[in-house]
XYZ file of C-alpha atoms in Angstrom:
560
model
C 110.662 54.811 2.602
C 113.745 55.065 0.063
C 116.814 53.326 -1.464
C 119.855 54.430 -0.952
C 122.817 53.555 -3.087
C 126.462 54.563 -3.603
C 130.293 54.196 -3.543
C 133.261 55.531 -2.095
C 136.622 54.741 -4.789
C 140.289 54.896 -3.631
C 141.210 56.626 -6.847
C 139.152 59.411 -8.795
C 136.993 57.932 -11.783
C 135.607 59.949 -14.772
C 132.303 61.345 -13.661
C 130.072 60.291 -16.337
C 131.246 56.604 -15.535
C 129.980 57.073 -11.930
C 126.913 58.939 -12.653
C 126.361 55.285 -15.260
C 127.004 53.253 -11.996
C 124.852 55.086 -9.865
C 121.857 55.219 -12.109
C 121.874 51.449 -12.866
C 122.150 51.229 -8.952
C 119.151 53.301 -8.762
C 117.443 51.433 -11.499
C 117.575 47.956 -9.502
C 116.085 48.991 -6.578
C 113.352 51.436 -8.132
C 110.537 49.387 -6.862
C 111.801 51.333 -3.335
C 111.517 54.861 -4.561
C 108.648 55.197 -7.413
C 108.373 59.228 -6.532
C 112.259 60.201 -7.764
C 115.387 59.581 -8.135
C 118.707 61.607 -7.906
C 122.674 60.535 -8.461
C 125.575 62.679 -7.320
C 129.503 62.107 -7.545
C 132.787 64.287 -7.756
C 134.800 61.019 -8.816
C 135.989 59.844 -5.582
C 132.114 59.413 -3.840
C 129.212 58.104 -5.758
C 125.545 58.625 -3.904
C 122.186 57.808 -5.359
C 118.872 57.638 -3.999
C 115.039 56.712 -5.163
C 112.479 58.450 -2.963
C 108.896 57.165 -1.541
C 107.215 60.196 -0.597
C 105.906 61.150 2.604
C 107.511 64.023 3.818
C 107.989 67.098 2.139
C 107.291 68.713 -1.257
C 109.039 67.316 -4.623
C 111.628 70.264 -4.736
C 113.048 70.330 -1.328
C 112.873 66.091 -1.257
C 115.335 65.018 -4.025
C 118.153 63.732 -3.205
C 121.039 63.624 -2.489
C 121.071 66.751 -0.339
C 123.321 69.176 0.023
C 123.963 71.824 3.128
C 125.424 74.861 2.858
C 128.468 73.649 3.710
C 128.660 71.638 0.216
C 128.086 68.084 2.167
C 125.674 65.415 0.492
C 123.394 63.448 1.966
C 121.136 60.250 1.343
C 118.724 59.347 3.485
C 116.452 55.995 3.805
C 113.565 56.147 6.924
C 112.102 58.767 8.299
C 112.637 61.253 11.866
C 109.872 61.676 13.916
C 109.420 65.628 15.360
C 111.778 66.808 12.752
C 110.443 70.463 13.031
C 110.382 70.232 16.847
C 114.457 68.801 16.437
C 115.050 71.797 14.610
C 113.174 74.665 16.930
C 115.295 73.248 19.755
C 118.809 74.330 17.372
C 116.963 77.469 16.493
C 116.648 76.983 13.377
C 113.551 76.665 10.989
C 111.905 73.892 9.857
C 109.877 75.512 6.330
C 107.011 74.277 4.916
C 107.600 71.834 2.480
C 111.084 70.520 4.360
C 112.028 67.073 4.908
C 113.330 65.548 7.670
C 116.565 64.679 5.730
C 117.558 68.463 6.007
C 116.926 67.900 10.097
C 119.165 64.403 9.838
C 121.724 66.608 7.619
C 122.161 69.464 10.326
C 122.155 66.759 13.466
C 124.929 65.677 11.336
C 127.345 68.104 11.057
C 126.392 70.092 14.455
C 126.823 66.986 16.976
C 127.917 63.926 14.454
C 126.866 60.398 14.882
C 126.417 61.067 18.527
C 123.642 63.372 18.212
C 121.352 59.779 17.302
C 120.684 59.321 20.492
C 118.111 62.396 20.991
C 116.077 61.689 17.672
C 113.607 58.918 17.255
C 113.252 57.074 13.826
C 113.526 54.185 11.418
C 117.036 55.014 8.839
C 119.538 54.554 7.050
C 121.512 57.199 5.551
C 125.003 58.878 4.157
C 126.632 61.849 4.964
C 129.567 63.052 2.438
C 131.654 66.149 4.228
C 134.253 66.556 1.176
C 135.931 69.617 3.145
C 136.623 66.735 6.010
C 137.308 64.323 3.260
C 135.056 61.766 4.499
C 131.996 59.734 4.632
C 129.615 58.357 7.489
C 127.263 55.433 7.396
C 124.361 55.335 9.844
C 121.806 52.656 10.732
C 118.504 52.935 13.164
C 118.600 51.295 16.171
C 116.922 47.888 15.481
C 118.115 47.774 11.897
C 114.396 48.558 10.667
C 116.420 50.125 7.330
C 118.551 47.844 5.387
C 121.956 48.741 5.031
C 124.377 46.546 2.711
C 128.419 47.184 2.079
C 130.349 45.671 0.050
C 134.187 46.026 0.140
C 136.095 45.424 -3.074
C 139.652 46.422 -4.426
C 138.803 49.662 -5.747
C 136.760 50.847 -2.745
C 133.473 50.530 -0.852
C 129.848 50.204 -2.052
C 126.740 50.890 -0.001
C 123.103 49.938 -0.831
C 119.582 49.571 0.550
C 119.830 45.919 -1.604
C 121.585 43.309 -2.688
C 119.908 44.438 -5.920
C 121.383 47.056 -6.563
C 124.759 46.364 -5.251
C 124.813 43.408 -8.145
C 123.855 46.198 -10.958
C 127.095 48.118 -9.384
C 129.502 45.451 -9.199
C 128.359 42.133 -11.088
C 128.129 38.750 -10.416
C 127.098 37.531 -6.695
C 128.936 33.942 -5.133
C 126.085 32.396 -2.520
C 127.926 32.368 1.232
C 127.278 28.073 1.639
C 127.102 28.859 5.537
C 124.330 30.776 4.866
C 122.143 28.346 3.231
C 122.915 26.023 6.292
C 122.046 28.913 8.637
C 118.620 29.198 6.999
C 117.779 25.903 7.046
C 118.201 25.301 11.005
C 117.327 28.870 12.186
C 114.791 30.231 9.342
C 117.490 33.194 8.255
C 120.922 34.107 7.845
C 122.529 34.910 10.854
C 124.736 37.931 12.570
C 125.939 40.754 10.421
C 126.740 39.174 7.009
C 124.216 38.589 4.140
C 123.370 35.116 2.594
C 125.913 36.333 -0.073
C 129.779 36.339 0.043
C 131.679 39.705 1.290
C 128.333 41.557 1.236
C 127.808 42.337 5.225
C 125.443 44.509 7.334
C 126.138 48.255 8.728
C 125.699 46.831 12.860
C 122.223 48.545 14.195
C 122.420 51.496 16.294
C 126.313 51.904 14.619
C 128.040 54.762 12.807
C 130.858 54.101 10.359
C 133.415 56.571 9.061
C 135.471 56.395 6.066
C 138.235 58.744 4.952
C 139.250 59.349 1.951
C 142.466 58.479 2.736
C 141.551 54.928 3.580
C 141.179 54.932 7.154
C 138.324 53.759 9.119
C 136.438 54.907 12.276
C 133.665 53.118 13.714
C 131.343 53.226 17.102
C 127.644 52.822 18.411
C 125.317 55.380 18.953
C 123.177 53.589 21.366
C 124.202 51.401 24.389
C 121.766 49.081 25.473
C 120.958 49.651 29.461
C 121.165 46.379 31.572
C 118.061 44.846 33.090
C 116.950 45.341 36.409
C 114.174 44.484 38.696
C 112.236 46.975 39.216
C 108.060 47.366 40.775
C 106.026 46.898 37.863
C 104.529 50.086 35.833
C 101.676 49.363 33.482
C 100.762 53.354 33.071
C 104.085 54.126 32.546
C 104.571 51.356 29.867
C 100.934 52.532 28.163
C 102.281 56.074 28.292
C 105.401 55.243 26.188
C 103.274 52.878 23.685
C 100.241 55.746 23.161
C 102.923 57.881 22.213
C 105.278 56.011 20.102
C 101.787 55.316 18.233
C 100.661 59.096 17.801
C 104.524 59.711 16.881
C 103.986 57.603 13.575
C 100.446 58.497 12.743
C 100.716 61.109 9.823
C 97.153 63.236 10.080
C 97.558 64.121 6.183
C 97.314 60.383 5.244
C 94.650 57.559 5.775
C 96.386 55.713 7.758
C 96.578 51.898 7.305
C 96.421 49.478 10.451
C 97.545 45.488 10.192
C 95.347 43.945 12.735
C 95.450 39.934 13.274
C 93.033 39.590 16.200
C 96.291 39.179 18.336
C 97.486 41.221 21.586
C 100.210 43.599 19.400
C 98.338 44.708 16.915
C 95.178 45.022 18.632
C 97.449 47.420 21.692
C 98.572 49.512 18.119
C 94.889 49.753 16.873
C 93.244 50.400 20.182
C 96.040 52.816 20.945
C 95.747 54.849 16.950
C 91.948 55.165 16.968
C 91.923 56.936 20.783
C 94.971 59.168 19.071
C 93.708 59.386 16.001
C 91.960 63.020 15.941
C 89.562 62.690 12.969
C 92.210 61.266 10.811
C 91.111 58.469 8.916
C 91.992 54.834 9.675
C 91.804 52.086 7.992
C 92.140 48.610 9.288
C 93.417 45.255 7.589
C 93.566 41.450 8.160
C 94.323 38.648 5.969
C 92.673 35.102 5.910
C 92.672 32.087 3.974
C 90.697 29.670 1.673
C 90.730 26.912 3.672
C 89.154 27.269 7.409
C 91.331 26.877 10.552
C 92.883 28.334 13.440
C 95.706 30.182 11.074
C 92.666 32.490 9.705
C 91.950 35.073 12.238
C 89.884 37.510 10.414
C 86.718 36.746 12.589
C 88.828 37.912 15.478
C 90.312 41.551 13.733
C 86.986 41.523 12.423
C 85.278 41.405 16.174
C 87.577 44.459 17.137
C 87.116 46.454 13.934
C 83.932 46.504 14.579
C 84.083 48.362 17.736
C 85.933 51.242 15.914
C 84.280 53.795 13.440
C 86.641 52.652 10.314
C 86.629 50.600 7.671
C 87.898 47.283 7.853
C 89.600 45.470 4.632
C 89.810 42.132 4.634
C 92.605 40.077 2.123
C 92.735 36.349 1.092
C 95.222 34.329 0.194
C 94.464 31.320 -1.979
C 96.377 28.242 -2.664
C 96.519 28.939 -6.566
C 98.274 32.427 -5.758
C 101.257 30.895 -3.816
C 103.817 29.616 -6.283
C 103.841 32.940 -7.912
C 104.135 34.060 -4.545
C 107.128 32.297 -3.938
C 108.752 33.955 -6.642
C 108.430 37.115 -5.711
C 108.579 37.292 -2.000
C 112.535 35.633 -2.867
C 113.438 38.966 -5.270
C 112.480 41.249 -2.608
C 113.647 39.881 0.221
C 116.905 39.082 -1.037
C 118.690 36.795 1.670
C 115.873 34.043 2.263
C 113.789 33.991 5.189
C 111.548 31.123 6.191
C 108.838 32.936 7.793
C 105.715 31.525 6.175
C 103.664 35.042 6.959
C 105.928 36.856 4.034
C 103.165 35.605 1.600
C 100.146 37.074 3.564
C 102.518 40.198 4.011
C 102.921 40.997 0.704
C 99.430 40.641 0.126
C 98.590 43.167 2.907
C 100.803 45.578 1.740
C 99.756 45.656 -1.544
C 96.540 45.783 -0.330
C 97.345 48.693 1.801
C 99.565 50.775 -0.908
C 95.991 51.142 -2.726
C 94.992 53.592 -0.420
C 98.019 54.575 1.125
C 101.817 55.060 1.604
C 101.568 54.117 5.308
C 100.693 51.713 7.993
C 101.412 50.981 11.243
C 102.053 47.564 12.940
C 102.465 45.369 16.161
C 105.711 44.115 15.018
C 108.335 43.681 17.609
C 106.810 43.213 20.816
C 107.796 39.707 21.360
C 111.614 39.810 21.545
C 111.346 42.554 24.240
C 108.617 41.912 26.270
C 108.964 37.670 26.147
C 106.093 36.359 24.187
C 106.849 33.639 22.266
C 106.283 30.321 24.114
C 110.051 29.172 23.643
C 110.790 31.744 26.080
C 109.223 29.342 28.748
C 111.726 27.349 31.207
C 114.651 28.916 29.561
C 118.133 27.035 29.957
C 121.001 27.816 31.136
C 123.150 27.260 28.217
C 122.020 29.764 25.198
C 123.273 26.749 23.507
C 120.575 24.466 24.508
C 117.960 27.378 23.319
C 118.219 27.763 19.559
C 117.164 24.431 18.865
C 114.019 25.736 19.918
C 113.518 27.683 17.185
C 115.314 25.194 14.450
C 113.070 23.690 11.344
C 116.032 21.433 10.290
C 118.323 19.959 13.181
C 122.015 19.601 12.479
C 121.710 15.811 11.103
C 119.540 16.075 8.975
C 121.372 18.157 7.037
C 124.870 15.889 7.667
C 126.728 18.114 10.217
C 127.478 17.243 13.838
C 126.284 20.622 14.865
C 125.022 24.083 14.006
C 126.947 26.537 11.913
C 128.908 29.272 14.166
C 128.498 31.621 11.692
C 124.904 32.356 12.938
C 125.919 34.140 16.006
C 129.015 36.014 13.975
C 129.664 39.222 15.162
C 126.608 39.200 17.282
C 126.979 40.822 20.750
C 126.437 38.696 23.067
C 125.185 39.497 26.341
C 127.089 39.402 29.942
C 127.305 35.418 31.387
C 126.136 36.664 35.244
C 122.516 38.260 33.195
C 119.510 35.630 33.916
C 118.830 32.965 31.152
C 115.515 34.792 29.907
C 117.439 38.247 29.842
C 120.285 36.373 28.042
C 117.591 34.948 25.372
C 115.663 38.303 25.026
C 119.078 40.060 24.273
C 120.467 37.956 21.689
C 117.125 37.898 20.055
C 116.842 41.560 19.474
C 120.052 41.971 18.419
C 119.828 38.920 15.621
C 117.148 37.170 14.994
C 114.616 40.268 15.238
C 116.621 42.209 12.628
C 117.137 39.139 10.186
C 113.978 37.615 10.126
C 111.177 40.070 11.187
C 112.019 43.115 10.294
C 114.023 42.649 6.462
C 110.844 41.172 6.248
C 108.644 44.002 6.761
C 110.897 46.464 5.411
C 111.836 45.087 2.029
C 108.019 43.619 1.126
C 106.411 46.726 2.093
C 109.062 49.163 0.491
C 108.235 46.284 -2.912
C 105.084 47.342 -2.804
C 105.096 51.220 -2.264
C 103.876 51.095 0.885
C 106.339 52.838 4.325
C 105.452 50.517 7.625
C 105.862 51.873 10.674
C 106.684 49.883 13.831
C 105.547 51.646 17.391
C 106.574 48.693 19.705
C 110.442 49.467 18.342
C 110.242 52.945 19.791
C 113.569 53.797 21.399
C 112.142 54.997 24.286
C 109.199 51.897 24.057
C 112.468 49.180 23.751
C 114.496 51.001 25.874
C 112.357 50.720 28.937
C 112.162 46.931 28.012
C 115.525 46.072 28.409
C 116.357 48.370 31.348
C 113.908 45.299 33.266
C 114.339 42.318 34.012
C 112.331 39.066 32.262
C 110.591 38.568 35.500
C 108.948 42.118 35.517
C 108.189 42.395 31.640
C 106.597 38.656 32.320
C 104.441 39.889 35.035
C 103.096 36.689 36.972
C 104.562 34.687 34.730
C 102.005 36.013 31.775
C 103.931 36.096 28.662
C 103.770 40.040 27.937
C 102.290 40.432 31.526
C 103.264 44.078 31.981
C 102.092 44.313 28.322
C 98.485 43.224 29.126
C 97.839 44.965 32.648
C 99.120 48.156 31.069
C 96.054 47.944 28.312
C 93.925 45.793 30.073
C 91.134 48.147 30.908
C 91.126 49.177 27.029
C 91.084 46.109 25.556
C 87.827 43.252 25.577
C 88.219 40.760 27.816
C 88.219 38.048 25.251
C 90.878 39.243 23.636
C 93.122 39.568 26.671
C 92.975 36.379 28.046
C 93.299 34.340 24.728
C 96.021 32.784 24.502
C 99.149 33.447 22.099
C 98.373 31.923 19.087
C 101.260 33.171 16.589
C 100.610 34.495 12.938
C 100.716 31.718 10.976
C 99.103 29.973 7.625
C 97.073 26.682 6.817
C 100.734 24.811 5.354
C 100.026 21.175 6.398
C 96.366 21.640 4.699
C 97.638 23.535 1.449
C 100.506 20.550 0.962
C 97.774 17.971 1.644
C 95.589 19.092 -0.866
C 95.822 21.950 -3.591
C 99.960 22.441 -2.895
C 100.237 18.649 -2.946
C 101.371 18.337 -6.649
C 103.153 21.708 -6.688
C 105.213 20.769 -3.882
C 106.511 17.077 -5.193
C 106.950 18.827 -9.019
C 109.081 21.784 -7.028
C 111.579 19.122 -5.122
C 111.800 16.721 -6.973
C 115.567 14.361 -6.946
C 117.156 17.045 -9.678
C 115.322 20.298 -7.776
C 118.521 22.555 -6.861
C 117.833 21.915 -2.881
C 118.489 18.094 -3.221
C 122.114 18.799 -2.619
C 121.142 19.838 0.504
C 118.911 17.902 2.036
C 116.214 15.282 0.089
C 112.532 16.406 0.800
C 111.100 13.417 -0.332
C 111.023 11.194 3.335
C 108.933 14.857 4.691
C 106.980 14.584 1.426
C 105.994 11.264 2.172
C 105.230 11.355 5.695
C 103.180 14.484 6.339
C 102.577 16.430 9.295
C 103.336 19.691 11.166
C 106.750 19.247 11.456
C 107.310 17.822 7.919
C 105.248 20.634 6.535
C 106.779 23.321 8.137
C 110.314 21.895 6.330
C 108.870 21.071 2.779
C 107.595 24.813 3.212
C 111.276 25.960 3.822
C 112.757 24.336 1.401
C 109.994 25.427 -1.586
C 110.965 28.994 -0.436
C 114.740 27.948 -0.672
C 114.366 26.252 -3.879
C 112.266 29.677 -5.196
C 115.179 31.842 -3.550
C 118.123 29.897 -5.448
C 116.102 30.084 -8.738
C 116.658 33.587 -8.320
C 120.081 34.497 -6.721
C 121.908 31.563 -6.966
């Protein structure tokens, strides 16, 4: 619900040349933080931060934030029960507090370590100067961006790319990354889609001393699946309460709702929970009819709840502006078509709110999509599954291996479907869901909240096997039986239908002149791949890659 931004120099710098740095840092990501902004630096560390307000009063809010103990902190997210956190210390938590303070003494009582008993969505920086050094922390999942970038005359951190380019200058596109996009929808691993700018690892500390040396661990060790007697009231029991964790009874609180099984669990779950705080419910649909628009669905379960329900379309005339600016905020391109009807929502949203809460990231732990079916054996023989472009078309004899850099993969004796689910959470989930839903809702003032990433929610996931989660071989099995009495029937035994827009129509018809004017032979994705032989032959498949490569071409307009 913030930016964070900052630096850490080998050699002392005059301070009013930091403070410059750190406010044109600030100033490129201010779309993150439209409630404040604060800049701190001795010479040697630089931190700056732009708040989004939700917790706590103006005063004790502004950042950075220092302890009593002279240490600075920046913090990006939000803790959940940060006045129960600080009871258990024996401490108290006063009215008006944020939960940075809480994050600050976790921090310096029980170090990175101490992560492990708090539940949140962060990023954040911790500057001891009577240790001489500085720690880096990231959530679990990687719901909170968090960007380094390692040059001669030390280390800079940021929320964005943005803002890392207003510190340093220039950026030089990665070429891997482009190629990484094209097959697999996103940039890969731990790196960004730019040269030397890479990713703090989820559920990871870093430490850097001022004296150059590095320290570096996790937090959070995944547990390994096992098979275990199946638990629907145990799952529900984690889910209800990961959901009344992140509803905030001083706010309206906004609900995404797309007439499918996730959000409808999250909506189902909030307005049992809700305890005469207001909800407010939203779905998105389009102007041309087909299966894509689901608002007659999220409609059909609004209407069982005493709220309002908002509905939001999307037009074909609005989507080349669209385009545009869905690539500034998301930064490294992503070619999940839903970041256009995402935006929309969260503007939509942000009108009467800072919050809302979605289904996001149930699939990847509880096996949902339908390429989970008949797994292989080989995790090679998987990702194709997922690809828009294969390999040849794009001249190469296979994929590039810098997808999978740096990603963890998981033990070769696991099953195939535990192997898939794994690898998933730890790369694909973080690069192409959630940036997504971070860094368009954060552009539009708006703090989302994901219950289905709960540590204790995602922790229970892995900890069983594929088998169990996919209960009778039912995609989400567990999932279902553990809200099935809740839920209508209709809406339980539908089947997956994933969130998705009217592209093949919208490129037949209104987006047909658009698209051929966009790639044309001198457009700046030609030396990539030609769009013309999917121009002139459309269908699904063709559709789906003219789509990716209009949101490339949009993205290299603007950062390469």
């Amino acid at each position: 619900m913030c930016g964070i931004a900052g630096v850490i120099y080998k050699q002392e710098r005059p301070r009013d040349e930091v403070l410059r740095m750190l406010e044109s840092m600030n100033q490129a990501q201010s779309y993150r933080g439209p409630d404040g902004d604060g800049v701190w630096t001795d010479g040697r560390v630089g931190l700056a931060h732009v708040r989004l307000a939700l917790v706590g009063d103006a005063q004790r809010g502004r950042e950075p934030l220092a302890d009593e103990t002279g240490a600075q902190l920046v913090f990006n997210g939000e803790i959940y029960r940060p006045a129960e956190l600080m009871r258990n210390w024996g401490l108290e938590f006063a009215p008006g507090e944020t939960d940075a303070r809480t994050l600050h003494v976790l921090l310096r009582r029980q170090g990175p370590a101490g992560l492990a008993e708090v539940e949140g969505a962060f990023a954040a920086v911790r500057y001891d100067p009577a240790q001489g050094k500085v720690t880096l922390i990231r959530d679990l999942w990687g719901q909170k961006p968090l960007y380094l970038w390692r040059r001669p005359e030390g280390v800079y951190f940021a929320s964005t790319v943005a803002a890392l380019r207003a510190a340093v200058g220039p950026l030089r596109v990665r070429p891997e990354a482009l190629l990484e996009y094209l097959i697999y929808r996103s940039v890969g691993g731990l790196r960004s889609a730019f040269e030397e700018i890479e990713q703090l690892p989820p559920g990871s500390w870093l430490e850097l001393e001022l004296d150059g040396s590095e320290r570096s661990g996790r937090w959070y060790q995944a547990p390994r699946p096992e098979s275990a007697p199946a638990q629907p009231s145990a799952l529900r029991d984690k889910v209800d309460f990961a959901v009344a964790e992140r509803l905030d009874p001083h706010l309206e609180q906004g609900i995404f709702l797309s007439g499918g099984l996730d959000s409808s669990i999250v909506a189902t779950s909030a307005v049992a929970q809700a305890q005469g705080s207001p909800l407010r419910f939203y779905s998105i649909g389009y102007d041309v009819s087909g299966s894509q628009d689901e608002r007659h669905l999220a409609r059909r379960l609004a209407e069982a709840f005493p709220y309002e329900f908002q509905e939001v379309q999307l037009s074909s005339g609005q989507i080349p502006d669209l385009f545009r600016e869905v690539a500034r905020l998301l930064e490294d391109p992503i070619q999940d078509p839903v970041t256009l009807p995402t935006l929309l929502l969260c503007r939509a949203a942000a009108g009467r709110t800072r919050c809302a809460l979605t289904g996001d990231g149930s699939d990847e732990f509880w096996g949902g999509y339908e390429r989970f079916d008949d797994p292989p054996q080989d995790l090679k023989d998987y990702f194709p599954r997922s690809a828009i472009f294969q390999p040849q078309d794009l001249g190469l004899t296979e994929p590039p291996a810098s997808y999978l850099d740096q990603v963890e993969m998981p033990p070769p004796d696991w099953e195939p479907l535990d192997r898939i689910l794994a690898v998933e959470a730890r790369n694909r989930l973080r690069n192409y869901h959630l940036a997504r839903v971070d860094k368009l809702s954060l552009g539009s003032g708006l703090e989302i909240r994901c219950p289905f990433l709960d540590r204790q929610v995602t922790t229970m996931a892995q900890s069983l096997t594929a088998s169990c989660k996919r209960l009778n071989g039912v995609p989400k099995g567990l999932l279902i039986e553990a809200y099935r009495d809740v839920l209508p029937g209709w809406l339980v035994d539908r089947k997956k239908q994933p969130f998705s827009m009217p592209i093949l129509q919208w490129l037949q018809g209104d987006l047909r002149q658009f698209a051929h004017d966009r790639l044309g032979p001198n457009c700046r994705t030609a030396s990539l791949v030609s769009a013309q032989p999917y121009l002139q032959e459309l269908n699904e498949k063709n559709a789906a890659k003219v789509w990716s490569l209009l949101t490339l071409e949009a993205w290299m307009e603007e950062w390469a």
